[in-house]
Amino acid sequence: MARAKANGIEIEYETFGSRQDPALLLIMGLGAQLTLWPESLCEGLAEQGFFVVRYDNRDVGLSTDFDEAGLPNLMDAFAKLMKGETVDAPYLLSDMAADAIGLLDALGIDRAHMVGGSMGGMIAQVIAATHPTRTRSLVSIMSTSGRYGLPAGKPEAVAMLSAQPEGTEREQLIAHGMKLRTVISGPGYPTDPAAMRALVERNVDRRYYPPGAARQYLAIMASGPRVDLLKTVKVPTLVLHGEDDPLLPVECGRDVAALVPGAKIETFPGWGHDVPEQMVPKLVSSISSFCKTV
């Protein structure tokens, strides 16, 4: 892995494949490190002829954190949203989109396929709308427009976004991470417990940093819905969503596809809000087939 100066911060990133191939930028979700994009997915896309870049967003993993901004009061932010008041945040999704463009600049990449999952899908949507000349295509995965009134996720899944581990010992952090991954997964793609534990251990040991996830959550709230923004997207767009997503129901993905002119959508029964190994071949096929046509 390597680090690059981008948009005034430092971004940790990793690449797969040949620099001569079209670039494909993988943008991860809320509090999620680059390691949540399986290496098998990255290598599979590289084998299909793409120069794949995965990276840590600001405030997560090994990229620059914003600790000086302090820990946000998310309950207060929710209350303001309910009253229609403005939510203040140290940064917005547009700043995170600018980070991605800055990383492309640092790597000497003119244009890339923007592939984002969950919050990463939101960031990719912003990039596609506001930086169309840098965007070959948009692939929005298990994400949403943020439109008010869309179906809410299952209470137990939504609750995990703000749930805390029982303590700060490594084993307690691992147990919390495994519970999270179990709750957000789909019934059609159960994860082997040993494989799940290995992934959670790797992420806990790499960096456990919940304040950054809280500030990213605040950025989502402060940025507001992207309904009008998505209507302006001109680049080819593919929406991928699990039909059994417990966090962002499939209606959220269908809404994104309905808002972006000409967007295509694929939904998958049994898939939840994660990237299980069993889904990797399907994702490689869907993403590469779509991106090769644009």
Coordinates of C-alpha atoms in Angstrom, one line a residue:
M1 CA 0.0 0.0 0.0
A2 CA 1.0 3.6 -0.4
R3 CA 0.1 7.2 0.6
A4 CA -0.7 10.2 -1.6
K5 CA -1.2 13.9 -0.8
A6 CA -4.7 14.7 -2.1
N7 CA -7.0 17.7 -1.4
G8 CA -4.9 18.8 1.5
I9 CA -4.8 15.5 3.3
E10 CA -3.0 12.1 3.0
I11 CA -4.8 9.1 1.4
E12 CA -3.8 5.5 1.9
Y13 CA -4.4 3.5 -1.2
E14 CA -3.5 0.3 -3.0
T15 CA -3.6 -0.6 -6.7
F16 CA -4.1 -3.7 -8.8
G17 CA -3.5 -4.4 -12.4
S18 CA -1.8 -2.4 -15.2
R19 CA -1.6 1.4 -15.2
Q20 CA -2.2 1.2 -19.0
D21 CA -5.7 -0.1 -18.4
P22 CA -8.8 2.1 -17.7
A23 CA -8.9 3.2 -14.1
L24 CA -11.6 1.9 -11.7
L25 CA -11.8 3.6 -8.3
L26 CA -13.4 1.6 -5.5
I27 CA -14.9 3.9 -2.8
M28 CA -15.9 2.3 0.5
G29 CA -18.7 3.1 2.9
L30 CA -19.3 4.4 6.4
G31 CA -16.4 3.7 8.8
A32 CA -15.1 1.0 6.3
Q33 CA -11.5 0.6 5.5
L34 CA -10.3 -0.2 2.0
T35 CA -9.9 -3.8 3.1
L36 CA -13.7 -4.2 3.0
W37 CA -13.3 -4.4 -0.8
P38 CA -12.2 -8.1 -1.0
E39 CA -8.8 -8.7 -2.7
S40 CA -10.5 -11.3 -4.9
L41 CA -12.8 -8.5 -6.2
C42 CA -9.9 -6.2 -6.9
E43 CA -7.9 -8.9 -8.6
G44 CA -10.9 -10.1 -10.5
L45 CA -11.6 -6.6 -11.9
A46 CA -7.9 -6.2 -12.7
E47 CA -7.9 -9.5 -14.6
Q48 CA -10.8 -8.1 -16.6
G49 CA -8.6 -5.3 -17.8
F50 CA -9.0 -2.5 -15.3
F51 CA -6.4 -0.6 -13.2
V52 CA -8.1 -0.9 -9.8
V53 CA -7.6 1.6 -7.0
R54 CA -9.0 1.1 -3.5
Y55 CA -8.4 3.6 -0.7
D56 CA -9.2 4.7 2.8
N57 CA -11.6 7.6 2.9
R58 CA -10.7 10.5 5.2
D59 CA -11.2 9.7 8.9
V60 CA -10.9 6.0 8.5
G61 CA -8.1 3.5 8.3
L62 CA -4.7 4.9 7.6
S63 CA -5.8 8.1 5.8
T64 CA -5.8 11.5 7.6
D65 CA -8.2 11.7 10.5
F66 CA -10.1 14.8 11.7
D67 CA -9.6 14.2 15.4
E68 CA -9.3 17.9 16.1
A69 CA -13.0 18.3 15.1
G70 CA -14.1 16.3 18.1
L71 CA -16.7 13.6 18.6
P72 CA -20.1 14.8 17.1
N73 CA -23.4 14.6 18.9
L74 CA -25.3 12.5 16.4
M75 CA -28.5 12.5 18.4
D76 CA -28.5 16.3 18.4
A77 CA -27.9 16.2 14.6
F78 CA -30.8 13.9 14.2
A79 CA -33.0 16.2 16.2
K80 CA -32.0 19.1 14.0
L81 CA -32.8 17.1 10.9
M82 CA -36.3 16.3 12.2
K83 CA -36.9 20.0 12.8
G84 CA -35.7 20.9 9.3
E85 CA -32.7 22.7 10.7
T86 CA -29.2 22.9 9.3
V87 CA -26.7 20.3 10.5
D88 CA -23.1 21.6 10.8
A89 CA -20.2 19.2 10.1
P90 CA -16.4 19.5 9.7
Y91 CA -16.7 18.2 6.2
L92 CA -19.4 17.0 3.7
L93 CA -19.7 14.3 1.1
S94 CA -18.6 16.8 -1.5
D95 CA -15.3 17.1 0.4
M96 CA -14.9 13.4 0.3
A97 CA -15.6 13.5 -3.4
A98 CA -12.9 16.1 -3.8
D99 CA -10.5 13.7 -1.9
A100 CA -11.2 11.0 -4.6
I101 CA -10.5 13.5 -7.4
G102 CA -7.3 14.6 -5.6
L103 CA -6.2 11.0 -5.4
L104 CA -6.7 10.6 -9.1
D105 CA -4.7 13.7 -9.7
A106 CA -1.9 12.4 -7.5
L107 CA -1.9 9.1 -9.5
G108 CA -1.9 10.9 -12.8
I109 CA -5.3 9.5 -13.7
D110 CA -7.5 11.6 -15.9
R111 CA -10.8 9.6 -15.8
A112 CA -12.0 6.6 -13.9
H113 CA -15.0 4.4 -13.4
M114 CA -16.4 5.4 -10.1
V115 CA -17.6 2.4 -8.1
G116 CA -18.9 3.1 -4.6
G117 CA -20.6 1.0 -2.0
S118 CA -23.1 2.4 0.6
M119 CA -21.7 5.8 1.7
G120 CA -19.1 5.2 -1.1
G121 CA -22.0 5.0 -3.5
M122 CA -23.1 8.4 -2.3
I123 CA -19.6 9.8 -2.8
A124 CA -19.5 8.3 -6.3
Q125 CA -22.9 9.8 -7.1
V126 CA -21.5 13.3 -6.1
I127 CA -18.4 12.7 -8.2
A128 CA -20.4 11.7 -11.3
A129 CA -22.7 14.8 -11.0
T130 CA -20.0 17.4 -10.1
H131 CA -17.0 16.0 -11.9
P132 CA -18.4 14.4 -15.1
T133 CA -15.2 15.0 -17.1
R134 CA -13.3 12.8 -14.6
T135 CA -16.0 10.1 -14.6
R136 CA -16.1 7.2 -17.2
S137 CA -19.1 5.7 -15.5
L138 CA -20.9 5.4 -12.2
V139 CA -21.6 2.1 -10.4
S140 CA -23.7 2.8 -7.3
I141 CA -23.7 -0.3 -5.0
M142 CA -26.1 -0.9 -2.0
S143 CA -26.6 2.9 -1.8
T144 CA -29.4 5.5 -1.8
S145 CA -30.4 9.0 -2.9
G146 CA -31.1 9.9 0.7
R147 CA -34.6 10.9 -0.3
Y148 CA -36.8 11.4 2.7
G149 CA -39.6 8.9 3.0
L150 CA -37.7 5.9 1.5
P151 CA -38.2 2.6 3.5
A152 CA -36.0 2.4 6.6
G153 CA -33.7 -0.4 7.3
K154 CA -34.4 -3.1 9.8
P155 CA -34.2 -1.7 13.4
E156 CA -31.5 -4.1 14.4
A157 CA -29.3 -3.2 11.4
V158 CA -29.8 0.6 11.8
A159 CA -29.1 0.3 15.5
M160 CA -25.7 -1.3 14.8
L161 CA -24.5 2.0 13.1
S162 CA -24.3 3.6 16.6
A163 CA -23.9 0.6 18.8
Q164 CA -20.8 0.3 20.9
P165 CA -18.7 -2.7 21.8
E166 CA -18.9 -4.0 25.4
G167 CA -15.4 -2.8 26.0
T168 CA -12.1 -1.8 24.5
E169 CA -10.3 -5.1 24.7
R170 CA -9.3 -6.6 21.4
E171 CA -11.6 -9.6 21.8
Q172 CA -14.5 -7.3 22.6
L173 CA -13.9 -5.2 19.5
I174 CA -13.7 -8.4 17.4
A175 CA -17.0 -9.7 18.9
H176 CA -18.7 -6.4 18.1
G177 CA -17.4 -6.4 14.5
M178 CA -18.6 -9.9 14.0
K179 CA -22.0 -9.0 15.3
L180 CA -22.2 -6.1 12.9
R181 CA -21.2 -8.2 9.9
T182 CA -23.8 -10.9 10.9
V183 CA -26.6 -8.4 11.3
I184 CA -26.0 -6.6 7.9
S185 CA -25.5 -9.7 5.8
G186 CA -28.1 -11.3 3.7
P187 CA -29.7 -14.8 4.1
G188 CA -28.5 -16.0 0.7
Y189 CA -24.8 -15.4 1.4
P190 CA -23.8 -16.6 4.9
T191 CA -20.2 -16.0 5.8
D192 CA -18.0 -18.7 7.2
P193 CA -17.4 -17.8 10.9
A194 CA -13.7 -18.4 10.6
A195 CA -13.4 -16.2 7.4
M196 CA -15.5 -13.5 9.1
R197 CA -13.3 -13.5 12.1
A198 CA -10.2 -13.2 10.1
L199 CA -11.6 -10.2 8.2
V200 CA -12.7 -8.5 11.4
E201 CA -9.4 -9.2 13.1
R202 CA -7.5 -7.7 10.2
N203 CA -9.6 -4.5 10.3
V204 CA -9.4 -4.2 14.1
D205 CA -5.6 -4.6 14.1
R206 CA -5.2 -2.3 11.1
R207 CA -7.1 0.5 12.9
Y208 CA -10.2 0.8 15.1
Y209 CA -11.3 4.4 15.0
P210 CA -15.1 4.9 15.7
P211 CA -14.8 8.8 16.0
G212 CA -14.1 8.9 12.3
A213 CA -17.1 6.9 11.5
A214 CA -19.3 9.2 13.6
R215 CA -18.0 12.2 11.7
Q216 CA -18.6 10.5 8.4
Y217 CA -22.2 9.8 9.5
L218 CA -22.5 13.5 10.4
A219 CA -21.3 14.3 6.9
I220 CA -24.0 12.2 5.4
M221 CA -26.7 14.0 7.5
A222 CA -25.3 17.4 6.8
S223 CA -25.0 16.8 3.1
G224 CA -28.7 16.1 2.6
P225 CA -30.5 14.2 -0.1
R226 CA -29.1 13.9 -3.6
V227 CA -32.4 13.7 -5.5
D228 CA -31.9 16.8 -7.6
L229 CA -28.2 16.1 -8.0
L230 CA -28.8 12.6 -9.4
K231 CA -31.2 14.0 -12.1
T232 CA -28.2 15.9 -13.5
V233 CA -25.9 12.8 -13.9
K234 CA -25.0 12.4 -17.5
V235 CA -22.5 9.5 -17.4
P236 CA -23.5 5.8 -17.9
T237 CA -24.8 4.5 -14.6
L238 CA -25.3 1.0 -13.2
V239 CA -27.1 0.4 -9.8
L240 CA -26.4 -2.9 -8.0
H241 CA -28.4 -3.8 -4.9
G242 CA -29.3 -6.7 -2.7
E243 CA -33.0 -7.6 -2.5
D244 CA -32.4 -8.6 1.2
D245 CA -30.4 -5.5 2.2
P246 CA -31.3 -5.0 5.9
L247 CA -29.7 -1.5 6.2
L248 CA -30.6 0.2 2.9
P249 CA -33.6 -1.7 1.5
V250 CA -33.7 -2.4 -2.2
E251 CA -36.2 0.4 -2.8
C252 CA -33.3 2.8 -2.1
G253 CA -31.3 1.4 -5.0
R254 CA -34.4 1.4 -7.3
D255 CA -34.8 5.1 -6.4
V256 CA -31.3 5.9 -7.5
A257 CA -31.8 4.1 -10.8
A258 CA -35.1 6.0 -11.3
L259 CA -33.5 9.4 -10.7
V260 CA -30.4 9.0 -13.0
P261 CA -31.4 9.3 -16.7
G262 CA -30.8 6.1 -18.5
A263 CA -29.5 4.2 -15.5
K264 CA -29.5 0.4 -15.5
I265 CA -30.2 -1.7 -12.3
E266 CA -29.5 -5.2 -11.2
T267 CA -30.9 -6.6 -8.0
F268 CA -29.8 -9.9 -6.3
P269 CA -32.0 -12.0 -4.1
G270 CA -30.4 -13.1 -0.8
W271 CA -27.8 -10.3 -0.9
G272 CA -27.5 -8.0 2.1
H273 CA -25.3 -5.0 2.9
D274 CA -21.9 -6.4 2.5
V275 CA -19.5 -7.9 -0.1
P276 CA -19.4 -11.6 0.7
E277 CA -16.9 -13.8 -1.2
Q278 CA -19.8 -15.7 -2.8
M279 CA -21.0 -12.4 -4.4
V280 CA -17.6 -11.5 -5.9
P281 CA -17.9 -13.4 -9.2
K282 CA -21.3 -11.8 -9.8
L283 CA -20.0 -8.4 -9.0
V284 CA -16.9 -8.8 -11.1
S285 CA -19.1 -9.9 -14.0
S286 CA -21.7 -7.1 -13.6
I287 CA -19.2 -4.3 -13.1
S288 CA -16.7 -5.4 -15.8
S289 CA -19.4 -6.1 -18.4
F290 CA -21.0 -2.7 -17.8
C291 CA -17.8 -0.7 -17.6
K292 CA -16.4 -2.3 -20.8
T293 CA -19.3 -0.9 -22.8
V294 CA -18.7 2.7 -21.9

